[in-house]
Each structure stands twice: as structure tokens, then as C-alpha cells.
CSV table of C-alpha atoms in Angstrom, one decimal:
chain,number,residue,atom,x,y,z
V,1,MET,CA,28.7,-22.7,-18.3
V,2,ILE,CA,29.1,-22.0,-14.6
V,3,ARG,CA,29.5,-18.4,-13.5
V,4,VAL,CA,30.9,-17.9,-10.0
V,5,THR,CA,30.7,-14.4,-8.5
V,6,SER,CA,31.7,-13.2,-5.1
V,7,GLN,CA,29.4,-10.9,-3.2
V,8,MET,CA,32.5,-8.8,-2.5
V,9,SER,CA,35.1,-7.4,-4.8
V,10,PRO,CA,38.6,-5.9,-4.5
V,11,SER,CA,37.0,-2.4,-4.8
V,12,ASP,CA,34.8,-3.3,-1.8
V,13,PRO,CA,36.3,-1.8,1.4
V,14,ASP,CA,35.3,-5.0,3.3
V,15,PHE,CA,36.9,-7.3,0.7
V,16,SER,CA,39.3,-10.0,1.9
V,17,ASP,CA,40.5,-13.3,0.6
V,18,ASP,CA,38.2,-15.0,3.2
V,19,PRO,CA,37.3,-18.4,1.9
V,20,ASP,CA,34.0,-18.1,3.8
V,21,ALA,CA,32.9,-15.0,2.0
V,22,PRO,CA,29.5,-15.2,0.4
V,23,VAL,CA,29.6,-16.6,-3.1
V,24,ARG,CA,26.9,-17.0,-5.8
V,25,VAL,CA,26.9,-19.4,-8.7
V,26,GLU,CA,24.6,-19.2,-11.7
V,27,HIS,CA,24.4,-22.3,-13.8
V,28,ARG,CA,22.1,-23.8,-16.4
V,29,PHE,CA,21.0,-27.4,-16.8
V,30,ASP,CA,19.5,-29.2,-19.8
V,31,GLY,CA,18.6,-32.6,-21.1
V,32,GLU,CA,22.2,-33.8,-20.9
V,33,THR,CA,22.9,-32.4,-17.4
V,34,PRO,CA,19.9,-32.8,-15.1
V,35,PRO,CA,19.3,-30.4,-12.2
V,36,SER,CA,20.7,-32.8,-9.6
V,37,ILE,CA,24.1,-33.0,-11.4
V,38,ALA,CA,24.1,-29.2,-12.0
V,39,ILE,CA,23.7,-28.6,-8.3
V,40,VAL,CA,26.7,-30.8,-7.6
V,41,GLN,CA,28.7,-29.0,-10.3
V,42,ALA,CA,27.8,-25.6,-8.9
V,43,ILE,CA,28.8,-26.5,-5.3
V,44,ALA,CA,32.0,-28.0,-6.6
V,45,ALA,CA,32.7,-24.8,-8.5
V,46,ILE,CA,32.2,-22.7,-5.4
V,47,GLU,CA,34.5,-24.9,-3.4
V,48,ASN,CA,37.0,-25.4,-6.2
V,49,VAL,CA,36.9,-29.2,-6.1
V,50,ASP,CA,36.3,-31.9,-8.7
V,51,PRO,CA,32.5,-32.7,-8.8
V,52,ILE,CA,33.4,-36.4,-8.9
V,53,ALA,CA,35.5,-36.1,-5.7
V,54,SER,CA,33.0,-33.7,-4.0
V,55,PRO,CA,31.4,-36.2,-1.7
V,56,SER,CA,34.7,-37.0,0.0
V,57,ASP,CA,36.2,-33.5,-0.3
V,58,LEU,CA,33.1,-31.8,1.1
V,59,GLY,CA,31.8,-34.5,3.3
V,60,ILE,CA,28.2,-34.3,1.8
V,61,THR,CA,26.2,-35.8,-1.0
V,62,LEU,CA,23.1,-34.3,-2.5
V,63,TYR,CA,21.2,-37.4,-1.5
V,64,ASP,CA,21.8,-36.5,2.1
V,65,HIS,CA,19.4,-33.6,1.6
V,66,VAL,CA,17.0,-34.5,-1.3
V,67,ASP,CA,16.3,-37.5,-3.5
V,68,PRO,CA,18.1,-36.5,-6.8
V,69,THR,CA,15.8,-38.6,-9.0
V,70,ALA,CA,12.6,-37.0,-7.5
V,71,LEU,CA,14.1,-33.5,-7.8
V,72,ASP,CA,15.0,-34.1,-11.5
V,73,GLN,CA,11.5,-35.5,-12.2
V,74,ILE,CA,9.7,-32.6,-10.5
V,75,VAL,CA,11.8,-30.0,-12.3
V,76,THR,CA,12.0,-31.5,-15.7
V,77,GLY,CA,8.8,-33.6,-15.8
V,78,ARG,CA,6.5,-30.6,-16.4
V,79,ASN,CA,5.4,-29.2,-19.7
V,80,GLY,CA,6.3,-25.6,-20.5
V,81,SER,CA,3.0,-24.2,-19.3
V,82,THR,CA,3.7,-24.8,-15.6
V,83,SER,CA,6.4,-22.8,-13.8
V,84,VAL,CA,8.3,-24.8,-11.2
V,85,THR,CA,10.8,-23.4,-8.6
V,86,ILE,CA,12.4,-25.4,-5.9
V,87,ASP,CA,14.3,-23.9,-3.0
V,88,LEU,CA,16.4,-26.0,-0.7
V,89,THR,CA,19.3,-25.6,1.7
V,90,ILE,CA,22.3,-27.9,1.9
V,91,HIS,CA,24.6,-27.9,4.9
V,92,ASN,CA,28.1,-29.0,5.7
V,93,ASP,CA,30.7,-26.5,7.1
V,94,HIS,CA,28.8,-24.0,5.0
V,95,GLU,CA,25.2,-23.4,4.0
V,96,TYR,CA,24.2,-23.5,0.4
V,97,ALA,CA,20.9,-21.9,-0.6
V,98,VAL,CA,19.8,-23.6,-3.9
V,99,ARG,CA,17.1,-22.4,-6.3
V,100,VAL,CA,16.2,-24.6,-9.2
V,101,GLN,CA,13.7,-23.5,-11.9
V,102,ASN,CA,12.3,-25.6,-14.7
V,103,SER,CA,13.4,-22.9,-17.1
V,104,GLY,CA,16.9,-24.4,-16.8
V,105,ARG,CA,18.2,-21.8,-14.4
V,106,LEU,CA,20.0,-22.8,-11.2
V,107,ILE,CA,21.4,-20.5,-8.5
V,108,VAL,CA,23.5,-21.6,-5.6
V,109,GLU,CA,24.7,-19.2,-2.9
V,110,ARG,CA,27.2,-20.1,-0.2
V,111,SER,CA,27.2,-18.4,3.2
V,112,GLY,CA,28.7,-19.1,6.5
């Protein structure tokens, strides 16, 4: 399940319907959905686009920023005794701060 939350809310005096407002997505990945796919799904959820169409709709691919296969291997190829966290930034018209943890947790925050 993907949970999208805005950093502002209607009760916030600075709230607006600004499409560039900061947005945070929390998502989980597992054996059926590797971290690389979960990142694409999370960014697509933030931008309200189909993940399959996201390369053309957003003008970026994950591979432009990191090798998806290597990312998946680093995050999921460890045994449970080692903690792994990867932070990366993806840019197009916006900036996406991505944090992937081998616990299955993924957080993507869009700014700018």
C-alpha cells in the first residue's frame, strides 16, 4: 500500500492547492515488488501518473539516476543481521529524496 501525505493540510494557514507543495510517500516493498519498482510506484503516486507511463509522463527513468538491479541487490541481498539504508536524489522538474531500507520501508519526498 502506498500512503501519500502532503506536508501541508487545509487547516494549515499556508495551505494551497500548489502542485509543487512538498509531498511525502511511505511505501513498502517485498519479494514480489523489489525496491526499484517500489520507487517508481511511489514517484508515480506523488505525481498521479501511471507507473508504466511514468518515463514519458515525467521525463525520467530510475536508470538515469541509479542502476536498478544493483540497488535491488544491495538492499535485498543482505541477511537480516545487517541494516542497509540507501539515500538518493532523483531530479526532473522536481527533486525526489528517496530513502530505501532493507526492512522493506521506502520513503520518497518531493520538493521544489
